[in-house]
Amino acid sequence: MATVTFDKATRIYPGSTKPAVDALDIEIADGEFLVLVGPSGCGKSTSLRMLAGLEDVNGGAIRIGDRDVTHLPPKDRDIAMVFQNYALYPHMTVADNMGFALKIAGVNKAEIRQKVEEAAKILDLTQYLDRKPKALSGGQRQRVAMGRAIVREPQVFLMDEPLSNLDAKLRVSTRTQIASLQRRLGITTVYVTHDQVEALTMGDRVAVLKDGLLQQVDTPRNMYDKPANLFVAGFIGSPAMNLVEVPVTDGGVKFGNSVVPVEREALAATSDKTVTVGVRPEHFDVAGPDSDLGVEVTVNVVEELGSDAFVYGTAQVGGETKDLVVRVGGREVPEKGSTLHVVPRAGETHVFSTSTGARLSD
Ligand SMILES: Nc1ncnc2c1ncn2[C@@H]1O[C@H](COP(=O)(O)OP(=O)(O)OP(=O)(O)O)[C@@H](O)[C@H]1O
Ligand SMILES: [Mg+2]
């Protein structure tokens, strides 16, 4: 069991001047499931590979427990990694694939067999131990790759998009299995994905990266409720938060005919004449047609999901025509072409500086 610390860890690839990972600072608790998430090229794999010892660290340090592992070779770090392309050995049985690392390490046959059987039981692979990988489904192969990591009983699991080879349905069930397995084993885990839904559903905490820079590290709840900046606000949540640039007025900011309250001090922090207001699709209330608050949305497209529906429309906000997404009940779906009067729910709005992106509301 161990904590993991990225202490201003930086990676600059040879030939590049800009760091791929720039002074990454995260402390991961013992037994925690931390998810690194962000768009392609933001430095997720590089961060993980630095922790694994597969990539040089050009600044700062990395610690596992009290050990400074910054310059230790991978084999001395006591970690096990599961990759996207988990490349099982095709000519070996499932059992041999799972036990291979232990065999290399010189562990005796009986002990290998025992550990493999234990892991197989946890992963529900017992009946496949004598099969070759090609006779397994994608999800089963994925579990064998997990098994290879588990039998080593490492201090830390590292996983880089381990589910991306699976179809959508299998991804959903496998992500639940991995999350519950991790909780059962209690092994500190760093998990990389570009999928924010996967991040929110699996992580104890989520770290959002952009251009090599850490944007926010927080619990899924806080990440969703209080995104630290415009980037996180737009990245976390699907459909994305509505973000609209609006003028600053007395005591707040104007969103259509509604005033979104913002503390005076928060607005004093910016000299901008406009700020960006964020409202999640589920945080609009539908008002009667006579309401003198909020905005009138012209309905362009309705996406029905059964339980609820997303209305994609346009509205006049801050003197411009803006696209808005509003969630409505599955049985209260408006007609295409009709208008829907919506009011941002008090206490559920977000205000950001348009120029710096920083969160202004508390
Ligand atoms: N070996 C390398 N040499 C030079 N630059 C690299 C190397 N590997 C990655 N990079 C660059 O570093 C940045 C971060 O890459 P990285 O692979 O960490 O991104 P990622 O977040 O894992 O993206 P993806 O979601 O596409 O896997 C990118 O700009 C990439 O082009
Ligand atoms: Mg990657």
Short mmCIF file of C-alpha atoms and ligand atoms in Angstrom, two decimals:
data_model
loop_
_atom_site.label_atom_id
_atom_site.label_comp_id
_atom_site.label_asym_id
_atom_site.label_seq_id
_atom_site.Cartn_x
_atom_site.Cartn_y
_atom_site.Cartn_z
CA MET A 1 0.00 0.00 0.00
CA ALA A 2 1.33 3.43 -0.81
CA THR A 3 0.67 7.04 -1.55
CA VAL A 4 1.79 8.53 -4.87
CA THR A 5 3.12 12.07 -5.19
CA PHE A 6 3.74 14.08 -8.32
CA ASP A 7 5.87 16.92 -6.97
CA LYS A 8 6.04 19.54 -9.74
CA ALA A 9 6.94 16.74 -12.12
CA THR A 10 7.86 18.02 -15.57
CA ARG A 11 8.56 16.27 -18.85
CA ILE A 12 10.08 18.10 -21.81
CA TYR A 13 10.57 15.80 -24.79
CA PRO A 14 13.86 16.13 -26.62
CA GLY A 15 13.59 18.66 -29.43
CA SER A 16 10.64 20.39 -27.79
CA THR A 17 10.71 23.61 -25.78
CA LYS A 18 7.23 23.33 -24.34
CA PRO A 19 6.75 20.78 -21.54
CA ALA A 20 4.38 17.91 -22.38
CA VAL A 21 3.68 17.82 -18.63
CA ASP A 22 4.32 21.05 -16.78
CA ALA A 23 5.02 21.02 -13.01
CA LEU A 24 2.34 18.45 -12.25
CA ASP A 25 1.44 18.57 -8.56
CA ILE A 26 -0.88 15.85 -7.22
CA GLU A 27 -0.88 13.90 -3.97
CA ILE A 28 -2.70 10.60 -4.28
CA ALA A 29 -3.81 8.93 -1.06
CA ASP A 30 -3.12 5.32 -0.15
CA GLY A 31 -5.79 3.17 -1.79
CA GLU A 32 -7.22 6.04 -3.81
CA PHE A 33 -8.52 5.67 -7.38
CA LEU A 34 -7.33 8.78 -9.22
CA VAL A 35 -8.38 9.40 -12.81
CA LEU A 36 -6.34 11.59 -15.16
CA VAL A 37 -8.59 12.98 -17.87
CA GLY A 38 -8.26 15.53 -20.66
CA PRO A 39 -8.29 15.89 -24.43
CA SER A 40 -5.88 14.11 -26.76
CA GLY A 41 -2.29 15.29 -26.36
CA CYS A 42 -2.80 16.95 -22.95
CA GLY A 43 -0.11 14.81 -21.30
CA LYS A 44 -2.05 11.99 -19.63
CA SER A 45 0.07 9.10 -20.90
CA THR A 46 3.25 11.07 -20.35
CA SER A 47 2.28 11.63 -16.70
CA LEU A 48 1.57 7.95 -16.22
CA ARG A 49 4.75 6.91 -17.99
CA MET A 50 6.79 9.21 -15.76
CA LEU A 51 5.28 7.47 -12.74
CA ALA A 52 6.03 4.10 -14.31
CA GLY A 53 9.63 5.04 -15.03
CA LEU A 54 9.17 4.74 -18.79
CA GLU A 55 9.77 8.45 -19.36
CA ASP A 56 12.49 10.71 -18.00
CA VAL A 57 11.52 13.37 -15.49
CA ASN A 58 13.16 16.70 -16.38
CA GLY A 59 12.08 18.64 -13.31
CA GLY A 60 10.46 18.01 -9.94
CA ALA A 61 10.10 14.60 -8.35
CA ILE A 62 7.89 11.53 -8.10
CA ARG A 63 7.42 9.60 -4.87
CA ILE A 64 5.74 6.30 -4.08
CA GLY A 65 5.16 6.23 -0.34
CA ASP A 66 8.30 7.76 1.17
CA ARG A 67 10.53 6.53 -1.67
CA ASP A 68 11.78 9.04 -4.20
CA VAL A 69 11.45 6.99 -7.40
CA THR A 70 12.18 9.85 -9.81
CA HIS A 71 15.22 8.16 -11.28
CA LEU A 72 14.56 4.51 -10.41
CA PRO A 73 14.17 1.99 -13.24
CA PRO A 74 10.60 0.69 -13.77
CA LYS A 75 11.30 -2.72 -12.26
CA ASP A 76 12.27 -1.20 -8.91
CA ARG A 77 9.10 0.86 -8.49
CA ASP A 78 6.68 -1.87 -7.44
CA ILE A 79 3.99 -0.89 -9.90
CA ALA A 80 1.97 -2.80 -12.50
CA MET A 81 0.65 -1.22 -15.65
CA VAL A 82 -2.33 -2.11 -17.85
CA PHE A 83 -2.15 -0.54 -21.30
CA GLN A 84 -4.72 0.17 -23.97
CA ASN A 85 -3.04 -2.41 -26.19
CA TYR A 86 -2.63 -5.04 -23.55
CA ALA A 87 -1.03 -7.43 -26.08
CA LEU A 88 -1.39 -10.84 -24.52
CA TYR A 89 1.05 -13.52 -25.67
CA PRO A 90 -1.04 -15.40 -28.26
CA HIS A 91 0.79 -18.72 -27.94
CA MET A 92 0.39 -18.87 -24.16
CA THR A 93 -2.65 -19.93 -22.18
CA VAL A 94 -4.51 -17.46 -20.01
CA ALA A 95 -2.82 -18.90 -16.91
CA ASP A 96 0.65 -18.55 -18.45
CA ASN A 97 -0.10 -15.03 -19.59
CA MET A 98 -1.18 -14.09 -16.10
CA GLY A 99 1.78 -15.74 -14.41
CA PHE A 100 4.44 -14.61 -16.87
CA ALA A 101 5.83 -11.70 -14.83
CA LEU A 102 6.14 -13.93 -11.78
CA LYS A 103 7.92 -16.60 -13.82
CA ILE A 104 10.43 -14.01 -15.04
CA ALA A 105 10.91 -12.92 -11.44
CA GLY A 106 11.84 -16.51 -10.54
CA VAL A 107 8.81 -17.30 -8.39
CA ASN A 108 8.29 -21.05 -8.01
CA LYS A 109 5.63 -22.87 -10.01
CA ALA A 110 3.32 -23.76 -7.15
CA GLU A 111 3.20 -20.20 -5.89
CA ILE A 112 2.57 -18.84 -9.39
CA ARG A 113 -0.30 -21.29 -9.84
CA GLN A 114 -1.80 -20.26 -6.52
CA LYS A 115 -1.62 -16.53 -7.29
CA VAL A 116 -2.99 -17.01 -10.80
CA GLU A 117 -5.91 -19.04 -9.45
CA GLU A 118 -6.68 -16.39 -6.85
CA ALA A 119 -6.63 -13.64 -9.44
CA ALA A 120 -8.72 -15.72 -11.85
CA LYS A 121 -11.33 -16.18 -9.15
CA ILE A 122 -11.53 -12.43 -8.51
CA LEU A 123 -11.79 -11.75 -12.24
CA ASP A 124 -14.18 -14.60 -13.00
CA LEU A 125 -11.68 -16.22 -15.35
CA THR A 126 -11.24 -19.61 -13.66
CA GLN A 127 -12.92 -21.57 -16.44
CA TYR A 128 -10.72 -19.95 -19.11
CA LEU A 129 -7.29 -20.53 -17.56
CA ASP A 130 -6.31 -23.17 -20.13
CA ARG A 131 -7.56 -21.27 -23.17
CA LYS A 132 -5.50 -19.19 -25.56
CA PRO A 133 -6.34 -15.46 -25.81
CA LYS A 134 -7.81 -15.78 -29.32
CA ALA A 135 -10.59 -17.95 -27.89
CA LEU A 136 -11.71 -15.18 -25.53
CA SER A 137 -14.03 -12.21 -25.92
CA GLY A 138 -12.64 -8.66 -25.78
CA GLY A 139 -13.87 -8.20 -22.23
CA GLN A 140 -12.34 -11.49 -21.10
CA ARG A 141 -8.99 -10.55 -22.66
CA GLN A 142 -9.18 -7.25 -20.88
CA ARG A 143 -9.64 -9.10 -17.60
CA VAL A 144 -6.63 -11.30 -18.34
CA ALA A 145 -4.59 -8.11 -18.77
CA MET A 146 -5.88 -6.98 -15.38
CA GLY A 147 -5.00 -10.39 -13.99
CA ARG A 148 -1.41 -10.00 -15.10
CA ALA A 149 -1.23 -6.84 -13.03
CA ILE A 150 -3.05 -8.25 -10.01
CA VAL A 151 -0.86 -11.35 -9.56
CA ARG A 152 2.13 -9.10 -9.03
CA GLU A 153 0.48 -7.54 -5.98
CA PRO A 154 2.02 -4.17 -6.71
CA GLN A 155 1.85 -1.07 -4.54
CA VAL A 156 0.35 0.91 -7.41
CA PHE A 157 -1.76 0.08 -10.48
CA LEU A 158 -1.36 2.23 -13.57
CA MET A 159 -3.93 1.98 -16.33
CA ASP A 160 -3.80 3.83 -19.64
CA GLU A 161 -7.18 3.73 -21.42
CA PRO A 162 -7.56 0.02 -20.69
CA LEU A 163 -11.14 -0.06 -21.98
CA SER A 164 -10.75 1.67 -25.32
CA ASN A 165 -10.70 -1.58 -27.29
CA LEU A 166 -14.08 -2.62 -25.96
CA ASP A 167 -17.48 -1.85 -27.45
CA ALA A 168 -19.68 0.70 -25.70
CA LYS A 169 -21.76 -1.75 -23.68
CA LEU A 170 -18.80 -3.80 -22.51
CA ARG A 171 -16.96 -0.62 -21.55
CA VAL A 172 -19.74 0.31 -19.18
CA SER A 173 -19.88 -3.07 -17.46
CA THR A 174 -16.08 -3.46 -17.36
CA ARG A 175 -15.56 -0.02 -15.86
CA THR A 176 -17.86 -0.96 -12.98
CA GLN A 177 -15.94 -4.21 -12.52
CA ILE A 178 -12.58 -2.44 -12.47
CA ALA A 179 -13.79 0.19 -10.03
CA SER A 180 -15.26 -2.36 -7.63
CA LEU A 181 -12.21 -4.62 -7.96
CA GLN A 182 -9.93 -1.72 -7.14
CA ARG A 183 -11.96 -0.91 -4.05
CA ARG A 184 -11.83 -4.53 -2.94
CA LEU A 185 -8.06 -4.81 -3.42
CA GLY A 186 -7.44 -1.31 -2.03
CA ILE A 187 -4.44 -0.76 -4.30
CA THR A 188 -3.64 2.86 -5.13
CA THR A 189 -4.57 3.33 -8.79
CA VAL A 190 -3.87 5.97 -11.40
CA TYR A 191 -6.20 5.56 -14.37
CA VAL A 192 -6.00 7.49 -17.63
CA THR A 193 -8.96 8.15 -19.90
CA HIS A 194 -10.10 10.86 -22.31
CA ASP A 195 -13.72 10.02 -21.47
CA GLN A 196 -15.12 12.36 -18.84
CA VAL A 197 -18.03 10.04 -18.05
CA GLU A 198 -15.59 7.23 -17.30
CA ALA A 199 -13.59 9.65 -15.15
CA LEU A 200 -16.58 10.79 -13.11
CA THR A 201 -18.02 7.31 -12.62
CA MET A 202 -14.77 5.57 -11.66
CA GLY A 203 -12.59 8.04 -9.78
CA ASP A 204 -12.46 8.87 -6.08
CA ARG A 205 -10.94 12.03 -7.47
CA VAL A 206 -10.45 13.31 -10.99
CA ALA A 207 -7.54 15.38 -12.29
CA VAL A 208 -8.21 17.38 -15.45
CA LEU A 209 -5.21 18.19 -17.66
CA LYS A 210 -4.97 20.59 -20.58
CA ASP A 211 -1.81 21.33 -22.57
CA GLY A 212 0.30 19.65 -19.90
CA LEU A 213 -1.14 21.82 -17.14
CA LEU A 214 -3.28 20.56 -14.26
CA GLN A 215 -6.59 22.45 -14.32
CA GLN A 216 -8.30 20.98 -11.27
CA VAL A 217 -8.12 17.91 -9.09
CA ASP A 218 -11.26 17.19 -7.14
CA THR A 219 -14.00 14.70 -6.33
CA PRO A 220 -16.39 14.04 -9.23
CA ARG A 221 -19.12 15.92 -7.32
CA ASN A 222 -17.04 19.07 -6.78
CA MET A 223 -15.68 18.92 -10.29
CA TYR A 224 -19.23 18.98 -11.61
CA ASP A 225 -20.65 21.47 -9.10
CA LYS A 226 -17.72 23.90 -8.97
CA PRO A 227 -15.53 23.72 -12.05
CA ALA A 228 -12.44 25.85 -11.36
CA ASN A 229 -12.34 27.43 -14.80
CA LEU A 230 -14.00 27.67 -18.18
CA PHE A 231 -12.09 24.73 -19.59
CA VAL A 232 -13.21 22.31 -16.87
CA ALA A 233 -16.74 23.72 -17.05
CA GLY A 234 -16.94 22.90 -20.75
CA PHE A 235 -15.11 19.59 -20.53
CA ILE A 236 -16.96 17.92 -17.64
CA GLY A 237 -20.62 17.14 -18.28
CA SER A 238 -22.58 15.92 -21.28
CA PRO A 239 -24.26 17.69 -22.99
CA ALA A 240 -21.80 20.41 -22.06
CA MET A 241 -22.61 23.33 -19.78
CA ASN A 242 -24.15 26.30 -21.61
CA LEU A 243 -21.53 29.06 -21.56
CA VAL A 244 -22.67 32.51 -22.59
CA GLU A 245 -20.82 35.81 -22.55
CA VAL A 246 -23.00 38.48 -20.93
CA PRO A 247 -22.64 42.04 -19.65
CA VAL A 248 -21.92 42.83 -16.00
CA THR A 249 -24.72 44.79 -14.25
CA ASP A 250 -25.40 46.00 -10.72
CA GLY A 251 -25.28 43.17 -8.20
CA GLY A 252 -24.60 40.51 -10.75
CA VAL A 253 -24.70 39.68 -14.41
CA LYS A 254 -27.59 39.76 -16.81
CA PHE A 255 -28.77 36.53 -18.41
CA GLY A 256 -31.67 37.50 -20.65
CA ASN A 257 -34.19 39.05 -18.27
CA SER A 258 -32.74 37.31 -15.24
CA VAL A 259 -29.99 38.68 -13.07
CA VAL A 260 -27.53 36.02 -11.97
CA PRO A 261 -26.21 37.19 -8.62
CA VAL A 262 -22.45 37.36 -8.15
CA GLU A 263 -20.67 38.69 -5.09
CA ARG A 264 -19.30 42.17 -5.54
CA GLU A 265 -15.78 41.06 -4.57
CA ALA A 266 -15.79 38.39 -7.25
CA LEU A 267 -16.71 40.90 -9.94
CA ALA A 268 -14.20 43.38 -8.56
CA ALA A 269 -11.53 40.81 -9.37
CA THR A 270 -12.06 41.40 -13.08
CA SER A 271 -11.93 44.60 -15.06
CA ASP A 272 -13.82 42.95 -17.92
CA LYS A 273 -17.13 44.49 -19.00
CA THR A 274 -18.49 41.08 -19.82
CA VAL A 275 -18.19 37.75 -18.05
CA THR A 276 -19.16 34.21 -19.02
CA VAL A 277 -22.18 32.68 -17.31
CA GLY A 278 -22.50 28.90 -17.20
CA VAL A 279 -25.75 26.98 -16.78
CA ARG A 280 -25.97 23.21 -17.06
CA PRO A 281 -28.81 21.87 -19.25
CA GLU A 282 -30.62 20.46 -16.17
CA HIS A 283 -30.44 23.75 -14.30
CA PHE A 284 -33.03 25.64 -16.32
CA ASP A 285 -36.58 25.78 -15.04
CA VAL A 286 -39.31 25.99 -17.64
CA ALA A 287 -41.45 29.04 -16.87
CA GLY A 288 -44.92 30.04 -18.07
CA PRO A 289 -45.06 32.06 -21.32
CA ASP A 290 -45.86 35.24 -19.34
CA SER A 291 -42.80 35.03 -17.12
CA ASP A 292 -40.72 38.19 -17.26
CA LEU A 293 -37.52 36.35 -16.25
CA GLY A 294 -34.97 34.30 -18.14
CA VAL A 295 -34.93 33.79 -21.89
CA GLU A 296 -37.14 32.49 -24.65
CA VAL A 297 -35.62 29.55 -26.48
CA THR A 298 -36.67 28.63 -30.00
CA VAL A 299 -36.65 24.84 -30.21
CA ASN A 300 -34.56 23.51 -33.12
CA VAL A 301 -33.99 19.86 -32.25
CA VAL A 302 -35.21 17.60 -29.46
CA GLU A 303 -33.22 14.56 -28.40
CA GLU A 304 -35.50 12.15 -26.55
CA LEU A 305 -33.86 9.78 -24.11
CA GLY A 306 -37.00 8.30 -22.58
CA SER A 307 -36.42 9.40 -18.99
CA ASP A 308 -35.78 12.96 -20.11
CA ALA A 309 -35.04 14.95 -23.26
CA PHE A 310 -32.54 17.56 -24.39
CA VAL A 311 -33.85 20.58 -26.22
CA TYR A 312 -31.35 22.21 -28.59
CA GLY A 313 -32.44 25.73 -29.36
CA THR A 314 -31.44 29.34 -29.83
CA ALA A 315 -32.09 32.39 -27.68
CA GLN A 316 -31.26 36.09 -27.56
CA VAL A 317 -28.80 36.53 -24.71
CA GLY A 318 -26.56 39.54 -24.15
CA GLY A 319 -27.71 41.03 -27.46
CA GLU A 320 -26.66 38.02 -29.52
CA THR A 321 -28.20 34.82 -30.77
CA LYS A 322 -26.84 31.90 -28.74
CA ASP A 323 -27.25 28.14 -28.91
CA LEU A 324 -28.62 26.67 -25.70
CA VAL A 325 -29.27 23.13 -24.50
CA VAL A 326 -32.07 22.60 -21.97
CA ARG A 327 -33.04 19.36 -20.26
CA VAL A 328 -36.75 18.76 -19.89
CA GLY A 329 -38.82 15.86 -18.53
CA GLY A 330 -39.38 12.94 -20.90
CA ARG A 331 -43.13 13.60 -20.86
CA GLU A 332 -42.88 17.38 -21.30
CA VAL A 333 -41.16 17.51 -24.65
CA PRO A 334 -41.81 20.70 -26.65
CA GLU A 335 -42.50 20.67 -30.39
CA LYS A 336 -39.80 21.52 -32.84
CA GLY A 337 -40.20 25.17 -33.87
CA SER A 338 -42.09 26.10 -30.70
CA THR A 339 -40.70 28.39 -28.01
CA LEU A 340 -39.80 27.48 -24.47
CA HIS A 341 -39.39 30.05 -21.73
CA VAL A 342 -36.57 29.07 -19.39
CA VAL A 343 -35.05 30.60 -16.25
CA PRO A 344 -31.65 29.66 -14.85
CA ARG A 345 -32.22 28.13 -11.40
CA ALA A 346 -31.01 30.28 -8.52
CA GLY A 347 -27.83 28.96 -6.93
CA GLU A 348 -27.06 26.68 -9.87
CA THR A 349 -25.27 29.15 -12.11
CA HIS A 350 -21.53 29.60 -12.62
CA VAL A 351 -19.68 32.80 -13.49
CA PHE A 352 -16.23 32.87 -15.10
CA SER A 353 -13.86 35.58 -16.25
CA THR A 354 -14.05 35.60 -20.04
CA SER A 355 -10.44 36.76 -20.39
CA THR A 356 -8.67 34.46 -17.91
CA GLY A 357 -11.26 31.69 -17.68
CA ALA A 358 -11.03 31.69 -13.86
CA ARG A 359 -14.12 30.98 -11.80
CA LEU A 360 -15.53 34.18 -10.26
CA SER A 361 -18.64 32.91 -8.45
CA ASP A 362 -18.02 30.89 -5.27
N1 LIG B 1 8.01 10.39 -27.52
C1 LIG B 1 7.59 11.64 -27.73
N2 LIG B 1 8.41 12.58 -28.27
C2 LIG B 1 7.98 13.85 -28.46
N3 LIG B 1 6.77 14.30 -28.11
C3 LIG B 1 5.91 13.42 -27.57
C4 LIG B 1 6.27 12.05 -27.34
N4 LIG B 1 5.21 11.42 -26.77
C5 LIG B 1 4.25 12.35 -26.66
N5 LIG B 1 4.65 13.55 -27.12
C6 LIG B 1 3.89 14.81 -27.12
O1 LIG B 1 3.60 15.16 -25.78
C7 LIG B 1 2.27 15.62 -25.64
C8 LIG B 1 1.51 14.76 -24.65
O2 LIG B 1 1.37 13.47 -25.17
P1 LIG B 1 0.64 12.30 -24.40
O3 LIG B 1 0.85 11.04 -25.12
O4 LIG B 1 1.03 12.34 -22.96
O5 LIG B 1 -0.91 12.77 -24.51
P2 LIG B 1 -2.23 12.03 -24.04
O6 LIG B 1 -2.93 12.99 -23.14
O7 LIG B 1 -1.94 10.69 -23.51
O8 LIG B 1 -3.08 11.96 -25.39
P3 LIG B 1 -4.05 10.79 -25.97
O9 LIG B 1 -5.39 11.00 -25.31
O10 LIG B 1 -4.11 11.11 -27.42
O11 LIG B 1 -3.44 9.47 -25.67
C9 LIG B 1 1.68 15.61 -27.04
O12 LIG B 1 1.77 16.90 -27.55
C10 LIG B 1 2.55 14.65 -27.80
O13 LIG B 1 2.62 15.00 -29.15
MG MG B 2 -2.38 8.74 -24.16
#
